[in-house]
Coordinates of C-alpha atoms in Angstrom, one line a residue:
X1479 CA 41.1 183.3 72.0
X1480 CA 38.1 185.4 72.6
X1481 CA 37.4 185.6 68.8
X1482 CA 37.7 181.8 68.6
X1483 CA 35.0 181.4 71.2
X1484 CA 32.9 184.2 70.0
X1485 CA 32.8 183.5 66.2
X1486 CA 32.1 179.8 65.7
X1487 CA 28.5 179.1 64.6
X1488 CA 27.8 182.8 64.0
X1489 CA 27.4 183.2 60.3
X1490 CA 25.7 186.1 58.6
X1491 CA 22.6 185.1 56.7
X1492 CA 20.5 187.8 55.4
X1493 CA 17.3 185.8 55.8
X1494 CA 18.0 184.8 59.4
X1495 CA 16.1 187.0 61.8
X1496 CA 17.7 185.4 64.9
X1497 CA 21.3 186.0 64.1
X1498 CA 21.6 189.0 66.5
X1499 CA 20.1 186.8 69.4
X1500 CA 22.8 184.1 68.8
X1501 CA 25.4 186.8 68.7
X1502 CA 24.3 188.4 72.0
X1503 CA 24.0 185.0 73.7
X1504 CA 27.6 184.1 72.6
X1505 CA 28.9 187.4 73.9
X1506 CA 27.2 187.0 77.3
X1507 CA 28.6 183.4 77.6
X1508 CA 32.1 184.5 76.7
X1509 CA 32.1 187.5 78.9
X1510 CA 31.1 185.4 81.9
X1511 CA 34.3 183.3 81.6
X1512 CA 36.8 184.6 84.1
X1513 CA 39.9 183.8 82.0
X1514 CA 39.0 186.2 79.2
X1515 CA 40.4 189.7 79.8
X1516 CA 37.9 192.5 80.0
X1517 CA 39.8 194.3 77.3
X1518 CA 39.2 191.4 74.9
X1519 CA 35.5 191.3 75.9
X1520 CA 35.1 195.0 75.2
X1521 CA 37.0 194.7 71.8
X1522 CA 34.8 191.7 70.9
X1523 CA 31.6 193.5 71.8
X1524 CA 32.7 196.5 69.8
X1525 CA 33.2 194.3 66.8
X1526 CA 29.9 192.5 67.6
X1527 CA 28.0 195.8 67.5
X1528 CA 29.6 196.7 64.2
X1529 CA 28.5 193.3 62.9
X1530 CA 25.0 194.1 64.1
X1531 CA 25.0 197.5 62.5
X1532 CA 26.1 196.0 59.2
X1533 CA 23.5 193.3 59.5
X1534 CA 20.8 196.0 60.1
X1535 CA 22.0 197.8 57.0
X1536 CA 21.9 194.7 54.9
X1537 CA 18.5 193.5 56.1
X1538 CA 17.1 197.0 55.4
X1539 CA 18.4 196.9 51.8
X1540 CA 17.1 193.5 51.2
X1541 CA 13.7 194.3 52.6
X1542 CA 13.4 197.4 50.3
X1543 CA 14.9 195.8 47.2
X1544 CA 12.9 192.5 47.0
X1545 CA 9.3 193.6 46.6
X1546 CA 8.3 190.2 45.1
X1547 CA 8.5 188.6 48.5
X1548 CA 5.3 188.2 50.6
X1549 CA 4.6 191.2 52.8
X1550 CA 4.9 189.2 56.0
X1551 CA 8.4 188.0 55.0
X1552 CA 9.5 191.5 54.1
X1553 CA 8.2 192.7 57.5
X1554 CA 10.3 190.0 59.2
X1555 CA 13.4 191.4 57.5
X1556 CA 12.5 195.0 58.6
X1557 CA 12.0 193.6 62.2
X1558 CA 15.4 191.8 62.0
X1559 CA 17.0 195.1 60.9
X1560 CA 15.4 197.0 63.7
X1561 CA 16.4 194.6 66.4
X1562 CA 20.0 194.4 65.0
X1563 CA 20.3 198.2 65.1
X1564 CA 18.8 198.3 68.6
X1565 CA 21.3 195.8 69.8
X1566 CA 24.1 197.7 68.2
X1567 CA 22.9 200.8 70.0
X1568 CA 22.3 202.6 66.7
X1569 CA 19.1 204.0 68.0
X1570 CA 18.3 206.5 65.2
X1571 CA 18.4 203.7 62.7
X1572 CA 16.5 201.4 65.0
X1573 CA 13.7 203.9 65.5
X1574 CA 13.2 204.3 61.8
X1575 CA 13.0 200.5 61.2
X1576 CA 10.6 199.9 64.0
X1577 CA 8.3 202.6 62.6
X1578 CA 8.6 201.1 59.2
X1579 CA 7.6 197.8 60.6
X1580 CA 4.5 199.2 62.2
X1581 CA 3.4 200.4 58.7
X1582 CA 4.3 197.2 57.0
X1583 CA 2.7 194.8 59.5
X1584 CA -0.6 196.3 60.8
X1585 CA -1.8 192.9 62.2
X1586 CA 1.5 191.6 63.5
X1587 CA 1.5 190.8 67.2
X1588 CA 5.0 192.4 67.5
X1589 CA 3.6 195.8 66.5
X1590 CA 3.0 196.9 70.1
X1591 CA 6.6 196.1 70.9
X1592 CA 7.7 198.0 67.8
X1593 CA 5.9 201.1 69.0
X1594 CA 7.5 200.7 72.4
X1595 CA 11.1 200.2 71.1
X1596 CA 10.7 203.1 68.7
X1597 CA 9.8 205.4 71.6
X1598 CA 12.6 204.0 73.7
X1599 CA 15.1 204.5 70.9
X1600 CA 14.0 208.1 70.5
X1601 CA 14.4 208.7 74.2
X1602 CA 17.9 207.4 74.2
X1603 CA 18.8 209.9 71.5
X1604 CA 17.2 212.8 73.4
X1605 CA 14.3 213.2 71.0
X1606 CA 11.7 213.3 73.7
X1607 CA 8.6 214.6 71.7
X1608 CA 9.0 211.7 69.2
X1609 CA 9.4 209.3 72.1
X1610 CA 6.2 210.5 73.7
X1611 CA 4.4 210.3 70.4
X1612 CA 5.2 206.6 69.7
X1613 CA 4.5 205.6 73.3
X1614 CA 1.1 207.3 73.0
X1615 CA 0.5 205.4 69.7
X1616 CA 1.1 202.2 71.7
X1617 CA -1.3 203.3 74.5
X1618 CA -4.0 204.3 72.0
X1619 CA -3.8 201.3 69.7
X1620 CA -3.0 198.6 72.2
X1621 CA -4.6 199.6 75.5
X1622 CA -4.9 196.0 76.7
X1623 CA -1.4 194.8 75.7
X1624 CA -0.1 193.0 78.8
X1625 CA 3.6 193.8 78.4
X1626 CA 4.6 196.7 76.1
X1627 CA 1.8 199.2 76.8
X1628 CA 2.4 199.3 80.5
X1629 CA 6.1 199.9 79.8
X1630 CA 5.1 202.7 77.4
X1631 CA 3.3 204.4 80.4
X1632 CA 6.5 204.1 82.4
X1633 CA 8.6 205.4 79.5
X1634 CA 6.4 208.5 79.2
X1635 CA 7.2 209.3 82.8
X1636 CA 10.9 208.8 82.2
X1637 CA 10.8 211.1 79.2
X1638 CA 9.2 213.8 81.4
X1639 CA 11.9 213.3 84.0
X1640 CA 14.6 213.7 81.3
X1641 CA 12.8 216.9 80.2
X1642 CA 12.9 218.1 83.8
X1643 CA 9.1 218.1 84.0
X1644 CA 9.1 216.5 87.4
X1645 CA 5.6 217.3 88.5
X1646 CA 4.1 215.9 85.3
X1647 CA 6.4 212.8 85.6
X1648 CA 5.2 212.2 89.1
X1649 CA 1.6 212.5 88.0
X1650 CA 2.1 209.6 85.5
X1651 CA 4.0 207.5 88.1
X1652 CA 1.3 208.0 90.7
X1653 CA -1.3 206.9 88.1
X1654 CA 0.6 203.7 87.7
X1655 CA 0.9 203.1 91.4
X1656 CA -2.8 203.7 91.9
X1657 CA -4.0 201.6 89.0
X1658 CA -4.9 198.5 91.1
X1659 CA -6.8 197.0 88.2
X1660 CA -3.7 196.8 86.0
X1661 CA -0.7 196.7 88.3
X1662 CA 0.3 194.9 91.6
X1663 CA 3.4 195.3 93.7
X1664 CA 4.7 192.1 91.9
X1665 CA 4.5 193.9 88.6
X1666 CA 7.9 195.1 87.2
X1667 CA 6.3 198.3 86.0
X1668 CA 4.8 199.0 89.5
X1669 CA 8.2 198.4 91.1
X1670 CA 10.0 200.7 88.6
X1671 CA 7.3 203.3 89.1
X1672 CA 7.7 203.2 92.9
X1673 CA 11.5 203.6 92.6
X1674 CA 11.3 206.4 90.2
X1675 CA 8.6 208.3 92.2
X1676 CA 11.1 208.3 95.1
X1677 CA 14.1 208.9 92.8
X1678 CA 12.7 212.0 91.1
X1679 CA 11.9 213.7 94.4
X1680 CA 15.3 212.8 95.9
X1681 CA 17.2 214.0 92.8
X1682 CA 15.2 217.2 92.7
X1683 CA 16.1 217.7 96.4
X1684 CA 19.7 217.1 95.6
X1685 CA 19.6 219.4 92.6
X1686 CA 20.3 216.6 90.1
X1687 CA 17.1 217.2 88.1
X1688 CA 14.7 220.1 87.8
X1689 CA 12.5 221.7 90.5
X1690 CA 10.9 219.5 93.2
X1691 CA 7.5 218.2 92.1
X1692 CA 4.7 220.5 93.3
X1693 CA 3.3 219.5 96.6
X1694 CA 6.0 216.8 97.3
X1695 CA 7.8 217.0 100.6
X1696 CA 11.1 215.4 101.6
X1697 CA 9.2 213.1 103.9
X1698 CA 6.9 212.0 101.1
X1699 CA 10.0 211.2 99.0
X1700 CA 11.6 209.4 101.9
X1701 CA 8.4 207.3 102.4
X1702 CA 8.6 206.2 98.7
X1703 CA 12.2 205.1 99.0
X1704 CA 11.6 203.4 102.3
X1705 CA 8.6 201.5 101.0
X1706 CA 10.7 200.4 98.0
X1707 CA 13.4 199.0 100.3
X1708 CA 10.9 197.4 102.6
X1709 CA 9.2 195.6 99.7
X1710 CA 12.1 194.6 97.6
X1711 CA 15.2 194.3 99.8
X1712 CA 14.7 191.2 101.9
X1713 CA 15.7 191.8 105.5
X1714 CA 14.9 195.5 105.4
X1715 CA 11.8 196.2 107.5
X1716 CA 11.8 200.0 107.2
X1717 CA 14.1 203.0 107.1
X1718 CA 17.7 202.3 108.1
X1719 CA 17.8 202.8 111.9
X1720 CA 20.9 204.4 113.5
X1721 CA 22.5 202.1 116.0
X1722 CA 20.9 198.9 114.6
X1723 CA 23.3 196.7 112.7
X1724 CA 22.4 195.9 109.1
X1725 CA 21.9 192.2 108.6
X1726 CA 21.1 191.0 105.1
X1727 CA 21.4 187.3 104.9
X1728 CA 20.9 187.2 101.1
X1729 CA 21.7 190.6 99.7
X1730 CA 21.9 189.1 96.2
X1731 CA 18.1 188.6 96.2
X1732 CA 17.4 192.4 96.6
X1733 CA 15.9 194.3 93.7
X1734 CA 18.7 195.8 91.6
X1735 CA 17.5 199.4 92.4
X1736 CA 17.5 198.8 96.2
X1737 CA 21.1 200.0 96.3
X1738 CA 20.5 203.3 94.6
X1739 CA 17.3 203.8 96.7
X1740 CA 19.4 203.4 99.9
X1741 CA 22.1 205.7 98.5
X1742 CA 19.5 208.4 97.7
X1743 CA 18.2 208.1 101.3
X1744 CA 21.7 208.6 102.7
X1745 CA 22.4 211.5 100.4
X1746 CA 19.2 213.3 101.4
X1747 CA 20.0 212.8 105.1
X1748 CA 23.5 214.0 104.7
X1749 CA 22.3 217.1 102.8
X1750 CA 19.9 217.8 105.7
X1751 CA 22.6 217.3 108.4
X1752 CA 21.0 214.1 109.7
X1753 CA 24.3 212.3 109.9
X1754 CA 23.3 209.4 112.1
X1755 CA 20.5 208.5 109.7
X1756 CA 22.9 209.0 106.7
X1757 CA 25.4 206.6 108.2
X1758 CA 22.7 204.0 108.7
X1759 CA 21.6 204.4 105.1
X1760 CA 25.2 204.2 103.8
X1761 CA 25.7 201.0 105.9
X1762 CA 22.7 199.6 104.0
X1763 CA 24.3 200.6 100.7
X1764 CA 27.4 198.8 101.5
X1765 CA 25.5 195.7 102.7
X1766 CA 23.5 195.7 99.5
X1767 CA 26.6 196.1 97.4
X1768 CA 27.9 192.8 98.7
X1769 CA 25.2 191.1 96.8
X1770 CA 25.4 193.0 93.5
X1771 CA 27.2 191.1 90.7
X1772 CA 29.8 192.9 88.7
X1773 CA 28.5 194.7 85.6
X1774 CA 28.0 192.4 82.7
X1775 CA 29.5 192.8 79.2
X1776 CA 26.8 195.2 78.1
X1777 CA 27.5 197.7 81.0
X1778 CA 24.7 196.8 83.3
X1779 CA 23.9 194.3 86.0
X1780 CA 22.6 190.9 84.8
X1781 CA 19.8 189.8 87.1
X1782 CA 18.7 186.2 86.5
X1783 CA 15.3 186.7 88.0
X1784 CA 14.3 189.4 85.6
X1785 CA 12.7 188.6 82.2
X1786 CA 15.0 188.9 79.2
X1787 CA 13.1 191.8 77.7
X1788 CA 13.6 193.8 80.9
X1789 CA 17.3 193.0 81.2
X1790 CA 17.6 194.1 77.5
X1791 CA 15.8 197.4 78.1
X1792 CA 16.6 198.5 81.7
X1793 CA 19.4 196.4 83.2
X1794 CA 21.9 196.7 80.3
X1795 CA 21.7 200.5 80.1
X1796 CA 22.1 203.4 82.5
X1797 CA 19.2 205.7 81.6
X1798 CA 17.1 204.9 84.7
X1799 CA 19.9 204.7 87.2
X1800 CA 23.6 204.2 86.7
X1801 CA 23.9 200.6 87.8
X1802 CA 27.0 200.1 85.7
X1803 CA 28.9 202.3 88.2
X1804 CA 27.7 200.6 91.4
X1805 CA 31.4 200.4 92.7
X1806 CA 31.6 204.2 92.4
X1807 CA 28.4 204.4 94.5
X1808 CA 29.9 202.2 97.1
X1809 CA 33.0 204.3 97.2
X1810 CA 30.9 207.4 97.6
X1811 CA 29.0 205.7 100.4
X1812 CA 32.1 204.7 102.2
X1813 CA 33.6 208.2 101.9
X1814 CA 30.4 209.9 103.0
X1815 CA 30.0 207.5 105.9
X1816 CA 33.4 208.5 107.1
X1817 CA 32.5 212.2 106.6
X1818 CA 29.2 211.9 108.5
X1819 CA 30.4 212.6 112.0

């Protein structure tokens, strides 16, 4: 039944650069229907990713074999192959095709995005020097790009976090937060920079990532997380206050990273023996969890208010924070809340 809903209208055409988008849209629509078992969704998506990988292979071969076609048309095929590989999570192949696209289409408006996605693909395979290199290419060649260059700056910080260079990562994040000419608190990059500036300090304190960033105190880390919650979790006016009931009339409107921000606050307080504050933070986690939708078919949380390119990059994967396992975080919060006496 899943296959019947998934397959109609999806035909492989080697010259159709939008096939992967139609496929992904059909998968999202099917997975949202409650009468389709999750096992069938997972099986269908596994087959979808295999379809996308095959599509990427075929588009790559066609682009290389048919040199008589106009360069722009061949570049479209390479782009289609790259996006198909990226959607299939075949990141090594995706990075290669995105890099090939940047060489074939020096004047194409998608070139900045290609540099960004090449860097992102390399980070997801643990090849951090290559990731940093292609993000730097993006920053050097497209310093004024309104979308992809700012995200390349953020990605460089995330690469540094992954390499446990927390002090350098925080320097990049602080640069984003202080760049008033380029970013505002309404900017998605600014929001993610603020969250990760608090996250890296908290995770270092909790021995999840490398050493604590130089000169960063627990209170400075706490201030970052509290500011994030105050700005992006409606109804939260500051740090969770022991003895004050948590009232969030619309928890579903909170930023998707508000829940892990509150969880990190609770974990830090619990590690420091501040149990009343930890209980208050875990109460906030539970309240926020009431508004978090179940993970979508790609393993992340689908948030309608975020642009599609952000959902594709950050909300369908767990590199930034493990949103796919938010029920586990709620269970941890409930357990810790009972343990904080």
